[in-house]
PDB file of C-alpha atoms in Angstrom:
ATOM      1  CA  UNK A   1     -54.986 -47.506 157.038  1.00 69.00           C
ATOM      2  CA  UNK A   2     -54.266 -46.971 160.755  1.00 73.00           C
ATOM      3  CA  UNK A   3     -56.723 -44.791 162.590  1.00 79.00           C
ATOM      4  CA  UNK A   4     -54.868 -43.409 165.578  1.00 78.00           C
ATOM      5  CA  UNK A   5     -55.677 -40.692 168.073  1.00 81.00           C
ATOM      6  CA  UNK A   6     -53.122 -40.347 170.894  1.00 77.00           C
ATOM      7  CA  UNK A   7     -54.682 -40.990 174.340  1.00 84.00           C
ATOM      8  CA  UNK A   8     -51.899 -42.176 176.700  1.00 90.00           C
ATOM      9  CA  UNK A   9     -48.208 -41.781 176.427  1.00 92.00           C
ATOM     10  CA  UNK A  10     -47.619 -45.486 177.115  1.00 89.00           C
ATOM     11  CA  UNK A  11     -49.784 -46.425 174.070  1.00 86.00           C
ATOM     12  CA  UNK A  12     -47.586 -44.406 171.719  1.00 89.00           C
ATOM     13  CA  UNK A  13     -45.317 -46.249 169.338  1.00 87.00           C
ATOM     14  CA  UNK A  14     -42.924 -43.334 169.319  1.00 88.00           C
ATOM     15  CA  UNK A  15     -42.649 -43.416 173.102  1.00 93.00           C
ATOM     16  CA  UNK A  16     -42.036 -47.130 173.053  1.00 91.00           C
ATOM     17  CA  UNK A  17     -39.291 -46.753 170.489  1.00 91.00           C
ATOM     18  CA  UNK A  18     -37.759 -43.830 172.329  1.00 94.00           C
ATOM     19  CA  UNK A  19     -37.768 -45.758 175.667  1.00 94.00           C
ATOM     20  CA  UNK A  20     -36.317 -48.933 174.051  1.00 91.00           C
ATOM     21  CA  UNK A  21     -33.625 -46.805 172.407  1.00 92.00           C
ATOM     22  CA  UNK A  22     -32.644 -45.255 175.721  1.00 94.00           C
ATOM     23  CA  UNK A  23     -32.338 -48.685 177.323  1.00 92.00           C
ATOM     24  CA  UNK A  24     -30.424 -49.957 174.330  1.00 89.00           C
ATOM     25  CA  UNK A  25     -27.916 -47.072 174.647  1.00 90.00           C
ATOM     26  CA  UNK A  26     -27.436 -47.992 178.354  1.00 92.00           C
ATOM     27  CA  UNK A  27     -27.101 -51.655 177.385  1.00 92.00           C
ATOM     28  CA  UNK A  28     -24.351 -50.942 174.792  1.00 92.00           C
ATOM     29  CA  UNK A  29     -22.650 -48.432 177.114  1.00 92.00           C
ATOM     30  CA  UNK A  30     -22.246 -51.203 179.697  1.00 92.00           C
ATOM     31  CA  UNK A  31     -21.362 -53.928 177.085  1.00 93.00           C
ATOM     32  CA  UNK A  32     -18.706 -51.721 175.456  1.00 96.00           C
ATOM     33  CA  UNK A  33     -17.335 -49.966 178.483  1.00 95.00           C
ATOM     34  CA  UNK A  34     -14.224 -52.191 178.664  1.00 95.00           C
ATOM     35  CA  UNK A  35     -13.250 -51.069 175.147  1.00 97.00           C
ATOM     36  CA  UNK A  36     -14.134 -47.400 175.688  1.00 96.00           C
ATOM     37  CA  UNK A  37     -16.426 -47.523 172.623  1.00 97.00           C
ATOM     38  CA  UNK A  38     -19.745 -45.715 172.166  1.00 95.00           C
ATOM     39  CA  UNK A  39     -22.692 -47.274 170.395  1.00 94.00           C
ATOM     40  CA  UNK A  40     -22.048 -45.180 167.275  1.00 95.00           C
ATOM     41  CA  UNK A  41     -18.320 -46.234 167.236  1.00 97.00           C
ATOM     42  CA  UNK A  42     -19.436 -49.921 167.655  1.00 97.00           C
ATOM     43  CA  UNK A  43     -21.833 -49.811 164.668  1.00 96.00           C
ATOM     44  CA  UNK A  44     -19.154 -48.089 162.606  1.00 97.00           C
ATOM     45  CA  UNK A  45     -16.773 -50.953 163.459  1.00 98.00           C
ATOM     46  CA  UNK A  46     -19.525 -53.388 162.464  1.00 97.00           C
ATOM     47  CA  UNK A  47     -19.742 -51.967 159.007  1.00 98.00           C
ATOM     48  CA  UNK A  48     -15.988 -51.879 158.562  1.00 98.00           C
ATOM     49  CA  UNK A  49     -15.605 -55.430 159.883  1.00 98.00           C
ATOM     50  CA  UNK A  50     -18.170 -56.602 157.307  1.00 96.00           C
ATOM     51  CA  UNK A  51     -16.152 -55.224 154.427  1.00 92.00           C
ATOM     52  CA  UNK A  52     -12.606 -55.504 155.757  1.00 88.00           C
ATOM     53  CA  UNK A  53     -11.688 -53.069 153.033  1.00 89.00           C
ATOM     54  CA  UNK A  54     -11.119 -49.302 153.130  1.00 93.00           C
ATOM     55  CA  UNK A  55     -14.382 -47.349 152.778  1.00 95.00           C
ATOM     56  CA  UNK A  56     -15.006 -43.831 151.609  1.00 94.00           C
ATOM     57  CA  UNK A  57     -16.616 -41.766 154.324  1.00 93.00           C
ATOM     58  CA  UNK A  58     -19.709 -41.114 152.098  1.00 92.00           C
ATOM     59  CA  UNK A  59     -20.360 -44.834 151.657  1.00 95.00           C
ATOM     60  CA  UNK A  60     -19.897 -45.483 155.330  1.00 96.00           C
ATOM     61  CA  UNK A  61     -22.265 -42.660 156.139  1.00 95.00           C
ATOM     62  CA  UNK A  62     -24.923 -44.177 153.753  1.00 94.00           C
ATOM     63  CA  UNK A  63     -24.686 -47.478 155.519  1.00 95.00           C
ATOM     64  CA  UNK A  64     -24.915 -45.953 158.956  1.00 95.00           C
ATOM     65  CA  UNK A  65     -27.532 -43.386 157.934  1.00 91.00           C
ATOM     66  CA  UNK A  66     -25.276 -40.613 159.256  1.00 92.00           C
ATOM     67  CA  UNK A  67     -24.266 -37.374 157.475  1.00 91.00           C
ATOM     68  CA  UNK A  68     -20.597 -36.376 157.146  1.00 88.00           C
ATOM     69  CA  UNK A  69     -21.038 -33.650 159.740  1.00 91.00           C
ATOM     70  CA  UNK A  70     -21.872 -36.326 162.347  1.00 93.00           C
ATOM     71  CA  UNK A  71     -19.523 -39.017 161.012  1.00 95.00           C
ATOM     72  CA  UNK A  72     -16.345 -36.920 160.630  1.00 94.00           C
ATOM     73  CA  UNK A  73     -15.853 -36.085 164.368  1.00 96.00           C
ATOM     74  CA  UNK A  74     -16.788 -39.664 165.253  1.00 97.00           C
ATOM     75  CA  UNK A  75     -14.107 -40.994 162.937  1.00 97.00           C
ATOM     76  CA  UNK A  76     -11.482 -38.478 164.116  1.00 97.00           C
ATOM     77  CA  UNK A  77     -12.115 -39.723 167.704  1.00 98.00           C
ATOM     78  CA  UNK A  78     -11.937 -43.362 166.530  1.00 98.00           C
ATOM     79  CA  UNK A  79      -8.585 -42.529 164.803  1.00 98.00           C
ATOM     80  CA  UNK A  80      -7.279 -40.842 167.965  1.00 98.00           C
ATOM     81  CA  UNK A  81      -8.299 -43.936 169.987  1.00 98.00           C
ATOM     82  CA  UNK A  82      -6.520 -46.290 167.505  1.00 98.00           C
ATOM     83  CA  UNK A  83      -9.554 -48.008 165.925  1.00 98.00           C
ATOM     84  CA  UNK A  84      -9.328 -46.607 162.366  1.00 98.00           C
ATOM     85  CA  UNK A  85      -7.047 -44.666 160.077  1.00 97.00           C
ATOM     86  CA  UNK A  86      -8.267 -41.838 157.812  1.00 95.00           C
ATOM     87  CA  UNK A  87      -6.388 -41.441 154.532  1.00 93.00           C
ATOM     88  CA  UNK A  88      -6.999 -38.703 151.980  1.00 87.00           C
ATOM     89  CA  UNK A  89      -6.611 -39.721 148.346  1.00 79.00           C
ATOM     90  CA  UNK A  90      -3.825 -38.090 146.392  1.00 77.00           C
ATOM     91  CA  UNK A  91      -5.961 -37.572 143.300  1.00 77.00           C
ATOM     92  CA  UNK A  92      -8.824 -35.952 145.243  1.00 72.00           C
ATOM     93  CA  UNK A  93      -7.960 -34.660 148.722  1.00 68.00           C
ATOM     94  CA  UNK A  94     -11.718 -34.450 149.542  1.00 76.00           C
ATOM     95  CA  UNK A  95     -12.158 -38.216 149.411  1.00 87.00           C
ATOM     96  CA  UNK A  96     -11.156 -39.831 152.681  1.00 90.00           C
ATOM     97  CA  UNK A  97     -10.817 -43.575 153.119  1.00 94.00           C
ATOM     98  CA  UNK A  98     -11.411 -45.246 156.427  1.00 97.00           C
ATOM     99  CA  UNK A  99      -9.468 -48.367 157.296  1.00 97.00           C
ATOM    100  CA  UNK A 100      -9.510 -50.667 160.377  1.00 98.00           C
ATOM    101  CA  UNK A 101      -6.374 -50.695 162.414  1.00 97.00           C
ATOM    102  CA  UNK A 102      -4.701 -53.893 163.671  1.00 97.00           C
ATOM    103  CA  UNK A 103      -6.214 -53.170 167.105  1.00 98.00           C
ATOM    104  CA  UNK A 104      -9.701 -53.126 165.576  1.00 98.00           C
ATOM    105  CA  UNK A 105      -9.117 -56.319 163.685  1.00 97.00           C
ATOM    106  CA  UNK A 106      -7.540 -58.124 166.645  1.00 98.00           C
ATOM    107  CA  UNK A 107     -10.408 -57.211 169.021  1.00 98.00           C
ATOM    108  CA  UNK A 108     -13.289 -57.915 166.577  1.00 98.00           C
ATOM    109  CA  UNK A 109     -14.084 -61.366 167.916  1.00 97.00           C
ATOM    110  CA  UNK A 110     -13.694 -60.381 171.558  1.00 97.00           C
ATOM    111  CA  UNK A 111     -15.908 -57.330 171.210  1.00 97.00           C
ATOM    112  CA  UNK A 112     -18.635 -59.309 169.388  1.00 96.00           C
ATOM    113  CA  UNK A 113     -18.392 -62.021 172.007  1.00 95.00           C
ATOM    114  CA  UNK A 114     -18.804 -59.454 174.771  1.00 94.00           C
ATOM    115  CA  UNK A 115     -21.977 -58.012 173.155  1.00 93.00           C
ATOM    116  CA  UNK A 116     -23.389 -61.541 172.504  1.00 91.00           C
ATOM    117  CA  UNK A 117     -22.856 -62.506 176.103  1.00 88.00           C
ATOM    118  CA  UNK A 118     -24.694 -59.372 177.219  1.00 86.00           C
ATOM    119  CA  UNK A 119     -27.621 -60.311 174.943  1.00 85.00           C
ATOM    120  CA  UNK A 120     -27.757 -63.709 176.484  1.00 85.00           C
ATOM    121  CA  UNK A 121     -28.560 -62.016 179.782  1.00 85.00           C
ATOM    122  CA  UNK A 122     -31.697 -60.429 178.198  1.00 85.00           C
ATOM    123  CA  UNK A 123     -33.361 -63.905 177.920  1.00 85.00           C
ATOM    124  CA  UNK A 124     -34.711 -63.108 174.480  1.00 87.00           C
ATOM    125  CA  UNK A 125     -35.170 -65.912 172.013  1.00 89.00           C
ATOM    126  CA  UNK A 126     -33.457 -65.771 168.618  1.00 89.00           C
ATOM    127  CA  UNK A 127     -36.863 -65.864 167.027  1.00 94.00           C
ATOM    128  CA  UNK A 128     -38.157 -62.869 169.080  1.00 91.00           C
ATOM    129  CA  UNK A 129     -34.969 -60.961 168.326  1.00 90.00           C
ATOM    130  CA  UNK A 130     -35.248 -61.543 164.547  1.00 94.00           C
ATOM    131  CA  UNK A 131     -38.948 -60.687 164.621  1.00 95.00           C
ATOM    132  CA  UNK A 132     -38.232 -57.421 166.479  1.00 91.00           C
ATOM    133  CA  UNK A 133     -35.482 -56.544 163.945  1.00 92.00           C
ATOM    134  CA  UNK A 134     -37.782 -57.172 160.941  1.00 96.00           C
ATOM    135  CA  UNK A 135     -40.579 -55.146 162.583  1.00 93.00           C
ATOM    136  CA  UNK A 136     -38.392 -52.183 163.430  1.00 92.00           C
ATOM    137  CA  UNK A 137     -36.838 -52.309 159.923  1.00 92.00           C
ATOM    138  CA  UNK A 138     -40.395 -52.131 158.465  1.00 93.00           C
ATOM    139  CA  UNK A 139     -41.225 -49.135 160.634  1.00 90.00           C
ATOM    140  CA  UNK A 140     -37.996 -47.425 159.631  1.00 89.00           C
ATOM    141  CA  UNK A 141     -38.697 -48.025 155.962  1.00 90.00           C
ATOM    142  CA  UNK A 142     -42.204 -46.642 156.242  1.00 88.00           C
ATOM    143  CA  UNK A 143     -40.923 -43.579 158.052  1.00 87.00           C
ATOM    144  CA  UNK A 144     -38.183 -43.007 155.416  1.00 85.00           C
ATOM    145  CA  UNK A 145     -40.683 -43.320 152.601  1.00 86.00           C
ATOM    146  CA  UNK A 146     -43.000 -40.896 154.368  1.00 83.00           C
ATOM    147  CA  UNK A 147     -40.179 -38.420 154.933  1.00 78.00           C
ATOM    148  CA  UNK A 148     -39.290 -38.633 151.235  1.00 74.00           C
ATOM    149  CA  UNK A 149     -42.878 -37.822 150.371  1.00 66.00           C
ATOM    150  CA  UNK A 150     -42.846 -34.847 152.710  1.00 62.00           C
ATOM    151  CA  UNK A 151     -39.635 -33.551 151.240  1.00 57.00           C
ATOM    152  CA  UNK A 152     -40.871 -33.906 147.676  1.00 55.00           C
ATOM    153  CA  UNK A 153     -44.315 -32.366 148.392  1.00 50.00           C
ATOM    154  CA  UNK A 154     -45.007 -28.770 147.448  1.00 46.00           C
ATOM    155  CA  UNK A 155     -44.584 -26.159 150.199  1.00 44.00           C
ATOM    156  CA  UNK A 156     -47.525 -23.923 150.880  1.00 37.00           C
TER     157      UNK A 156
END
């Protein structure tokens, strides 16, 4: 079990993740500027490009770890900008399907190539990148498990 007493800000994992996240946001802002996409819109497109099929907002939110209150305005903006269409089902008007537009499908390879070329400028090896992804996924899983324990624990 980790014994940890905070001493210096720079030694804190939370600060390192926070700082990296801020730099990542700036990185993606620059990489996606040409397409007028935000990072959140980009990762939404990534999920939809993986499936190529219409997705229910709830399922999309689960993949992105976003609630519908955050996802709905994001998708409305993406629809306005021509990236997705939102279609309510006739049987249940509460269910909304999200579908990629032709624009999104046509620009998929170009956008992915743009992001890839920006990553090349980072001079990070594939091995280091994959190791970082696995490590951060492990941290996220531990935090998620801990949060579930906190939610399920009795309140005093």
